Coordinates of C-alpha atoms in Angstrom, one line a residue:
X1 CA -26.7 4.5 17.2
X2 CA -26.6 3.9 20.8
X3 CA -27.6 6.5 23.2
X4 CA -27.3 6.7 27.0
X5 CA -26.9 9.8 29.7
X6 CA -24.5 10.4 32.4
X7 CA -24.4 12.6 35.4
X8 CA -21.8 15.7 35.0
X9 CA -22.2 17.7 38.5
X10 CA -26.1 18.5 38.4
X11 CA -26.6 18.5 34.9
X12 CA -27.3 14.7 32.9
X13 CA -25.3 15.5 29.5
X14 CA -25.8 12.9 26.6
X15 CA -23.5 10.7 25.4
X16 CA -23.4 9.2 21.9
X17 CA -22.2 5.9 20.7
X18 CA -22.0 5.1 17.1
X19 CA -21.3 2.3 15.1
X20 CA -21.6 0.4 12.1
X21 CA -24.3 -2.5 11.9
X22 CA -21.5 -5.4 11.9
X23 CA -18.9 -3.8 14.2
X24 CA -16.9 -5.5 16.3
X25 CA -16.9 -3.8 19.4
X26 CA -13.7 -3.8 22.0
X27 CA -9.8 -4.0 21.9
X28 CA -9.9 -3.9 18.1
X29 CA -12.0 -0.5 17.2
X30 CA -10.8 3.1 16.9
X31 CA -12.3 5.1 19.0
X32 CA -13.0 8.9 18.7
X33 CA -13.8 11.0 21.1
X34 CA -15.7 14.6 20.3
X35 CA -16.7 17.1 21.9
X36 CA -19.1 20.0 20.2
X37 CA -22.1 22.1 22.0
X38 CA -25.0 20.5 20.9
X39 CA -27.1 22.8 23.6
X40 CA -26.6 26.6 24.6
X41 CA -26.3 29.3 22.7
X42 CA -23.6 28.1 20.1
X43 CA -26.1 24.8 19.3
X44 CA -27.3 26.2 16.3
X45 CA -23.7 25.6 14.8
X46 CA -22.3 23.0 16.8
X47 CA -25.6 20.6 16.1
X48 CA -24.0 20.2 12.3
X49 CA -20.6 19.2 14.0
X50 CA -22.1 16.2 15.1
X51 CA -23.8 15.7 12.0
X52 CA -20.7 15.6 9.8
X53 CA -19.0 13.4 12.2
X54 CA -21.6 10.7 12.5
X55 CA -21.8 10.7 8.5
X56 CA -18.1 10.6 8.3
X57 CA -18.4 7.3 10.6
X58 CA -21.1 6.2 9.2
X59 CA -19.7 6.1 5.6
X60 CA -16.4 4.9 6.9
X61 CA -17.5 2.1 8.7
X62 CA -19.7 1.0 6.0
X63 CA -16.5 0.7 3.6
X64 CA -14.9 -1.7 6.3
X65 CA -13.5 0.9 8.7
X66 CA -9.7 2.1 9.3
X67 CA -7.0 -0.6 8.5
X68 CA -10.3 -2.9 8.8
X69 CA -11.1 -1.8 11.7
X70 CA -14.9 -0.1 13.2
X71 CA -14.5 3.6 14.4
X72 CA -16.6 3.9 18.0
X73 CA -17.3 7.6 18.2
X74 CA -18.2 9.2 21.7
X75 CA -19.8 12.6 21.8
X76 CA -20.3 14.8 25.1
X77 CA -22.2 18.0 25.1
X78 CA -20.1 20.9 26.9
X79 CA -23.0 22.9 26.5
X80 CA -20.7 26.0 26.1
X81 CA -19.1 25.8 29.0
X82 CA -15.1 25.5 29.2
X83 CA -14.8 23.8 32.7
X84 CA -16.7 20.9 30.8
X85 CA -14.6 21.0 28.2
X86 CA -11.8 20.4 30.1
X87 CA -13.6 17.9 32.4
X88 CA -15.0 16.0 29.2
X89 CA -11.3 16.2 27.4
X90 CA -9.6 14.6 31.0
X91 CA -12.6 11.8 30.7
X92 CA -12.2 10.9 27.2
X93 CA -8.2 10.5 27.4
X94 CA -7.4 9.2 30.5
X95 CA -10.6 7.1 31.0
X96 CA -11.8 6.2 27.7
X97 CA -8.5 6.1 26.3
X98 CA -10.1 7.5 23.0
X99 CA -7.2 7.4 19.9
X100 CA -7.7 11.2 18.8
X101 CA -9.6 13.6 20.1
X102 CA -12.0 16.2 18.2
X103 CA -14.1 19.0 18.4
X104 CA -14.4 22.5 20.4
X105 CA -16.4 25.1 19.1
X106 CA -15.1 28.3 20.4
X107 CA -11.1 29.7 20.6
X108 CA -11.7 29.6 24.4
X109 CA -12.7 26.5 24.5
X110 CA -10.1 25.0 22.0
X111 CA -7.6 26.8 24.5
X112 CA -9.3 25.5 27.7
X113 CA -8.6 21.9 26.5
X114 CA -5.4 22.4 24.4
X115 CA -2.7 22.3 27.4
X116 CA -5.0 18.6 28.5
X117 CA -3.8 17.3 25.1
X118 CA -0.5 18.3 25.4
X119 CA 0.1 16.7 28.7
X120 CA -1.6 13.6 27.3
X121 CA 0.5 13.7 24.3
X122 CA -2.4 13.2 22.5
X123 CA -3.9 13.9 18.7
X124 CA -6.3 16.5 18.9
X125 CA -7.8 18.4 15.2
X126 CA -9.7 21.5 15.5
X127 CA -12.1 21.7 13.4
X128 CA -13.2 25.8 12.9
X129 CA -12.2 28.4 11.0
X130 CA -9.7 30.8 13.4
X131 CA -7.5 33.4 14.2
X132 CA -4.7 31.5 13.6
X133 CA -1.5 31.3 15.0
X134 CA -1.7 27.8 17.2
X135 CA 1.7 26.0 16.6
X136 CA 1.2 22.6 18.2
X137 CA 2.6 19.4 17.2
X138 CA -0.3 18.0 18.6
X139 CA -3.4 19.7 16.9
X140 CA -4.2 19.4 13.4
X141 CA -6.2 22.5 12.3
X142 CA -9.1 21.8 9.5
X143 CA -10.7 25.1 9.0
X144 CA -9.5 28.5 7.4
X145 CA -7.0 30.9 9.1
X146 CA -6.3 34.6 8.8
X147 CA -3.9 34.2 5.7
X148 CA -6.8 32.4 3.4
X149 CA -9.9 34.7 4.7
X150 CA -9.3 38.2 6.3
X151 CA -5.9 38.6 3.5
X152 CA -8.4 38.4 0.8
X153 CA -11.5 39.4 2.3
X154 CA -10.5 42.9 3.8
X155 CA -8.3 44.5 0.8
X156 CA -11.1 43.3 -1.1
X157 CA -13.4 45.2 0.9
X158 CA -11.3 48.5 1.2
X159 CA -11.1 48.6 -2.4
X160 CA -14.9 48.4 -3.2
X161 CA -16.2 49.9 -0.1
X162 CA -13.4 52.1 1.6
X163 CA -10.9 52.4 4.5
X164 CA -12.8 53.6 7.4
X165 CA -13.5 50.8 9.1
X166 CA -15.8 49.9 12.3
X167 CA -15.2 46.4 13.8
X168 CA -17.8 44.3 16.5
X169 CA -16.7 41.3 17.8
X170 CA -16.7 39.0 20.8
X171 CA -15.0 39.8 24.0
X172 CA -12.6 36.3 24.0
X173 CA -9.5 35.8 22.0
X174 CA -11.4 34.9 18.9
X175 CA -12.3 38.6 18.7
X176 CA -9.6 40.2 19.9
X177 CA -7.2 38.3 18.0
X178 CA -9.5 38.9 14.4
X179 CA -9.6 42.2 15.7
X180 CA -5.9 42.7 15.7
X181 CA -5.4 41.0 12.5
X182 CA -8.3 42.9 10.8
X183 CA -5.8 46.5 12.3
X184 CA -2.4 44.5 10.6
X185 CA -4.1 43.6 7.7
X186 CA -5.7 47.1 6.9
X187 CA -2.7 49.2 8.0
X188 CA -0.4 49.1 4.9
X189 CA -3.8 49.4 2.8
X190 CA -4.5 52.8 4.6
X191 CA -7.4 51.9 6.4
X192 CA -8.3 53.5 9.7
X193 CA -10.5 51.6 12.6
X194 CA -12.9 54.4 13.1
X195 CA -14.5 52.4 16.1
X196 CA -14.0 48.9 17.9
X197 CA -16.6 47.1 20.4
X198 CA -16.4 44.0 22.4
X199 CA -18.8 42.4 23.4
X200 CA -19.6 40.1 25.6
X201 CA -21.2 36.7 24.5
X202 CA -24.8 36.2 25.3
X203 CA -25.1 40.0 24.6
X204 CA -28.1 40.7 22.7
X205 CA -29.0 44.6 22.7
X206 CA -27.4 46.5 20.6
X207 CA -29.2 50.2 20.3
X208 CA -25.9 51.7 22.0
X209 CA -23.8 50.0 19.8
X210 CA -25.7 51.1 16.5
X211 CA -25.7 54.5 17.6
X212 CA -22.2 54.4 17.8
X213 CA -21.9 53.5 14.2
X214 CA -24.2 55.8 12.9
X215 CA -21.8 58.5 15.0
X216 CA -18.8 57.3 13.7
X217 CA -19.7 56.9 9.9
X218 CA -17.8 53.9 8.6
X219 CA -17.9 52.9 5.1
X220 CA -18.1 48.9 6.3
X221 CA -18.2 47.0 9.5
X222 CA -15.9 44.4 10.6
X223 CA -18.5 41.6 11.7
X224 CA -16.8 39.4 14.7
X225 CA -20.0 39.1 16.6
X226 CA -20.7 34.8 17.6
X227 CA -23.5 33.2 19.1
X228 CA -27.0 33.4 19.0
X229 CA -27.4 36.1 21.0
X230 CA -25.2 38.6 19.4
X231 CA -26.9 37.7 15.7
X232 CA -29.7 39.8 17.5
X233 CA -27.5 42.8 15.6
X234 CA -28.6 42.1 12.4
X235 CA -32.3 42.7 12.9
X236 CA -31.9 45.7 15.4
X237 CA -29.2 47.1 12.7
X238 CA -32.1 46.5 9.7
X239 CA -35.2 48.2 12.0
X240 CA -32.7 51.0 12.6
X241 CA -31.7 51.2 8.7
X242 CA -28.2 50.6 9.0
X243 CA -27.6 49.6 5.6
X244 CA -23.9 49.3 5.4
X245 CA -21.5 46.6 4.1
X246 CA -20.5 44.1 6.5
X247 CA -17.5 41.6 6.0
X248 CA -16.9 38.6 8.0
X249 CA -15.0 35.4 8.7
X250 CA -17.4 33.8 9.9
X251 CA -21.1 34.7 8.6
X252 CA -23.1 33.2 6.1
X253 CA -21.1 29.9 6.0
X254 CA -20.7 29.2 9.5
X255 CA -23.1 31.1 11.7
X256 CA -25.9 30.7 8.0
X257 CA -27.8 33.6 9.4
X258 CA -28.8 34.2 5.5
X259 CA -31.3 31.3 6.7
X260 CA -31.8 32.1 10.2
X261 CA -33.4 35.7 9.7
X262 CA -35.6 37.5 7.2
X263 CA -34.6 39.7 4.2
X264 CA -33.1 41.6 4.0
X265 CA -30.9 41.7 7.4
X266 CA -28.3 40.1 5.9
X267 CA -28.0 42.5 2.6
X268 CA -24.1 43.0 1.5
X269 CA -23.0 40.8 3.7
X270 CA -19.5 39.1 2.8
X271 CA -17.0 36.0 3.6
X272 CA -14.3 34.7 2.4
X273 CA -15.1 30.9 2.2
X274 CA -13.7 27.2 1.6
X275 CA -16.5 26.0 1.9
X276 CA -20.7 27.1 2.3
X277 CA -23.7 25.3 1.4
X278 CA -24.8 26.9 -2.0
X279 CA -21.4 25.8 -3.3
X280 CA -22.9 23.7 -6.5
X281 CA -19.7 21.7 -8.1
X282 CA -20.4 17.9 -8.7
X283 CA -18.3 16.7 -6.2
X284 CA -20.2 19.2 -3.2
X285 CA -23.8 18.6 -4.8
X286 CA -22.9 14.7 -4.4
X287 CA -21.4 15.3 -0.5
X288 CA -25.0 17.0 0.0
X289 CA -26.9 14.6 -1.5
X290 CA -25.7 12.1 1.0
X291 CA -25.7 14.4 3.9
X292 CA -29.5 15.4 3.5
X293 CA -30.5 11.8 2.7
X294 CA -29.3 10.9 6.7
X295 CA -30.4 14.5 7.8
X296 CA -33.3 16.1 6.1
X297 CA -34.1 18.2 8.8
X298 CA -30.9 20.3 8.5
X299 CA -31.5 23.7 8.1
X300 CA -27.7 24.0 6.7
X301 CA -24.7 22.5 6.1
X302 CA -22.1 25.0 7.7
X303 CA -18.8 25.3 7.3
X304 CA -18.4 23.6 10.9
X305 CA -20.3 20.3 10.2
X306 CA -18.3 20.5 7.0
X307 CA -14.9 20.3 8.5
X308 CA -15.9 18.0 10.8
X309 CA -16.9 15.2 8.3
X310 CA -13.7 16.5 6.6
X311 CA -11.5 16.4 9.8
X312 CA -12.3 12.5 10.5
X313 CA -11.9 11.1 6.6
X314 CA -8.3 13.2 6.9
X315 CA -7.3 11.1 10.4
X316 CA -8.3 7.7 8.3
X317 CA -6.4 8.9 5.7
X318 CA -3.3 9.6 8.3
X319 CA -3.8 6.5 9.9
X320 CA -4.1 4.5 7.3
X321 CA -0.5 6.3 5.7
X322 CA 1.3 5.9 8.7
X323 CA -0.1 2.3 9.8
X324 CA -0.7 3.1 13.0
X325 CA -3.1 5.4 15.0
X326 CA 0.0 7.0 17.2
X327 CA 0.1 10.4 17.0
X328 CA 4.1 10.3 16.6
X329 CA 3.9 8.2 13.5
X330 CA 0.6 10.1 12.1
X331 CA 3.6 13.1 12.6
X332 CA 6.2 11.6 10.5
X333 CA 4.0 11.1 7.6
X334 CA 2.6 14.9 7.5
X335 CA 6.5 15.8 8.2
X336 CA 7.3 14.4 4.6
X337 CA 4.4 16.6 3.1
X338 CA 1.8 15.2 0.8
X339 CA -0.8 14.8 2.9
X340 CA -3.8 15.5 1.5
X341 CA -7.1 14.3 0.7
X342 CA -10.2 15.1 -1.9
X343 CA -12.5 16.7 0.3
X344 CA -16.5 18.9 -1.5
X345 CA -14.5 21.5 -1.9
X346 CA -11.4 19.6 -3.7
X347 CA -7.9 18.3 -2.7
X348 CA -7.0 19.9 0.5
X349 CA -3.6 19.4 2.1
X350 CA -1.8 19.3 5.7
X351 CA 1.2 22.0 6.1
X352 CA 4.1 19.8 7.4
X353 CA 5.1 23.2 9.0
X354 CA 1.9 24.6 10.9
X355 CA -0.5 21.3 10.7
X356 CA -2.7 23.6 9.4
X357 CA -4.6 23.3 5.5
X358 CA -5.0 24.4 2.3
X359 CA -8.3 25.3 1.1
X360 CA -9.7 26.7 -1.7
X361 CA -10.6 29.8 -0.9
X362 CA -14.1 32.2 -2.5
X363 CA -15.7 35.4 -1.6
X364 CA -19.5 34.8 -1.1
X365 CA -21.9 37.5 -1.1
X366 CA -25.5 37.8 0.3
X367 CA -28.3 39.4 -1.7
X368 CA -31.3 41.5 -0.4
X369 CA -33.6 38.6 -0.9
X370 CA -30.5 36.5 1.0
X371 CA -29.5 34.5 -2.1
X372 CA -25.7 33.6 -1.9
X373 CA -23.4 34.6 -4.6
X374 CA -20.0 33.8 -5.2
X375 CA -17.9 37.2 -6.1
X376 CA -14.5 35.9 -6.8
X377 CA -12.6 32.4 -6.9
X378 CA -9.3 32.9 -5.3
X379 CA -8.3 29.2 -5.8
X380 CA -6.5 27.1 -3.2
X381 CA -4.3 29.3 -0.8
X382 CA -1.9 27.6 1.3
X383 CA -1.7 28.1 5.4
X384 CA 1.7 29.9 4.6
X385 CA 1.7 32.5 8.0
X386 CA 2.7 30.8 10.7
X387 CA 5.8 29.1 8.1
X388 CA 6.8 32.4 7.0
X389 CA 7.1 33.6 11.2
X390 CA 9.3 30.7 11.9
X391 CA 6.7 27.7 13.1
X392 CA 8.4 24.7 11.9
X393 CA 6.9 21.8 13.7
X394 CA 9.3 19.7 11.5
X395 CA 11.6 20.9 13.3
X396 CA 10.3 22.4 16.7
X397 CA 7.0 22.2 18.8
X398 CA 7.0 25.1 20.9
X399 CA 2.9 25.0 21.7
X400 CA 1.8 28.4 21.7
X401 CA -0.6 30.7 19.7
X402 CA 1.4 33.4 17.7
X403 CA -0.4 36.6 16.2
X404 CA 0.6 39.5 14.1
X405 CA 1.2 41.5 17.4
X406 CA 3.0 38.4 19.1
X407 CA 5.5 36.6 17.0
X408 CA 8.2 33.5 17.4
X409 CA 11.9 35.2 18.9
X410 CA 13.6 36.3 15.9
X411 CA 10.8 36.3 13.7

């Protein structure tokens, strides 16, 4: 690996160059360009982004590359902030002329860069879990959406815990948009929001908050909160003895805060997850082996760094169907379906409709001594929401973000 630093405004940002040992450097290689906070507050989970992709490449080059030939990966650090995103996201396409373009931690920052990609025409995968809703012809989502977490997750928790309902989340459209589908998804079921809080990132007190709950008297909360900073609930919930059920789309497998803080914050905690750490089927143990063997130092293997090892063994697998590392033809071969690939958690696939993928889908519990359990095994669910609305990128690319409150004309 090659490292070297340049200057973005005041700040010197690294940038990382990786290779295999006998690459052939120049015309010839595939380059990829990512972008994933390595620094700030969403470090914690974008360090294992980085991780996934440079054992993706690693492993990749080491079988002989795409088509036979070396992958170059470039990483810049954003650091969290979406005017670098864009910056970074102008820099790697227009100067570096990188083939696809990965990465983005946040909704808002998947957004800031999203209308860049467009105008480039470019291939761009997002590689978290969502709110769903983005149909693009030119991103390629990798995590879980709405339809495959909250649909399972939340009927599941209003039938064992109850319908009065108190939700937290970020103050971005990550959170309002889980928010709204958390109100779509519980209304037929009965459920009532007895309270809903934004907050805004970076936040970290929460004694207001808490109070509130303890007023209001849900049976569960809705866990939206993100970032370092707002994981400060947990423990100020625990000293307060809040003891009540949380569920989440983004906790223990993402954000692994069963690892970051003591027992038993995390108690009752649940997600519905393709894929976590503790998962312990041959095919995962082996992808851990191998990712602990180059990183033994990682805390945890999130569902982040997961996708995005996952995310660039799907593009060799695209590129390699379609001969060719233009994103048009990489289109035509999702458009006649069948694109799929064995990932640790087992076959996933691309929707030729969305550009969005199956997953195989579990509810994870944690324990008061923070031991992960898996509930229930929903098996592979399809991306099937944005189909069923009318997104048909087979057939039209309209590039917008649709939402239970905000759906395609005549859907």
């Amino acid at each position: 690996m090659k490292r070297r630093s340049l200057l973005a405004g005041a700040a010197a940002l690294p940038l990382f160059s990786i290779v295999g040992r006998n690459a052939a450097l120049g015309a010839d290689a595939i380059k990829i360009g990512l972008l994933e906070d390595v620094s700030g507050d969403l470090a914690m989970m974008g360090l294992p982004k980085l991780h996934g992709s440079e054992l993706a490449v690693e492993e990749i080059n080491a079988k002989g590359g795409i088509m036979g030939r070396q992958i170059i990966l470039t990483h810049l650090d954003p650091q969290g902030d979406n005017a670098r995103y864009q910056e970074f996201a102008r820099r790697l396409l227009q100067r570096d002329k990188v083939d696809v373009l990965i990465g983005g931690i946040t909704s808002a920052s998947r957004e800031a860069i999203r209308p860049i990609v467009d105008r480039q025409n470019a291939l761009y995968f997002y590689t978290n879990q969502y709110e769903g809703g983005v149909c693009d012809g030119n991103m390629i989502s990798v995590g879980a959406v709405p339809e495959q977490q909250l649909s399972t997750l939340i009927p599941w928790m209003v039938e064992k815990f109850g319908k009065r309902v108190y939700t937290i989340a970020a103050d971005y459209n990550f959170g309002h948009l889980s928010a709204e589908w958390g109100r779509s998804i519980l209304k037929p079921l009965g459920g009532q929001i007895v309270g809903e809080e934004f907050i805004p990132l970076g936040t970290s007190q929460f004694a207001q908050t808490i109070q509130n709950i303890q007023n209001a008297k849900p049976d569960w909360l809705y866990m939206l909160n993100v970032g370092a900073a707002q994981d400060s609930f947990f423990e100020q919930a625990m000293a307060a003895g809040l003891k009540l059920p949380m569920g989440s789309p983004i906790k223990i497998m993402l954000g692994f805060e069963h690892k970051r803080f003591p027992p038993p914050a995390l108690e009752n905690m649940y997600a519905s997850a393709n894929w976590f750490e503790e998962l312990d089927t041959p095919v995962a143990e082996d992808f851990k082996k191998r990712w602990h063997a180059k990183f033994p130092k990682e805390i945890y293997i999130n569902d982040m760094g997961y996708n995005a090892y996952v995310a660039i063994n799907m593009y060799k697998m695209l590129v390699e169907s379609a001969r060719s590392t233009k994103k048009d033809d990489i289109r035509k071969v999702i458009d006649k379906g069948g694109a799929c690939l064995d990932a640790p958690e087992g076959e996933i696939c691309i929707d030729p409709k969305s550009q969005h993928t199956s997953h195989h889908m579990r509810l994870i519990s944690v324990d008061a001594k923070h031991q992960v359990h898996i509930v229930k095994d929903f098996g592979v669910i399809q991306p099937y929401w944005l189909g069923q609305v009318g997104c048909d990128l087979t057939k039209k690319d309209p590039k917008e973000q649709f939402s239970p409150d905000h759906l395609p004309k005549g859907a």
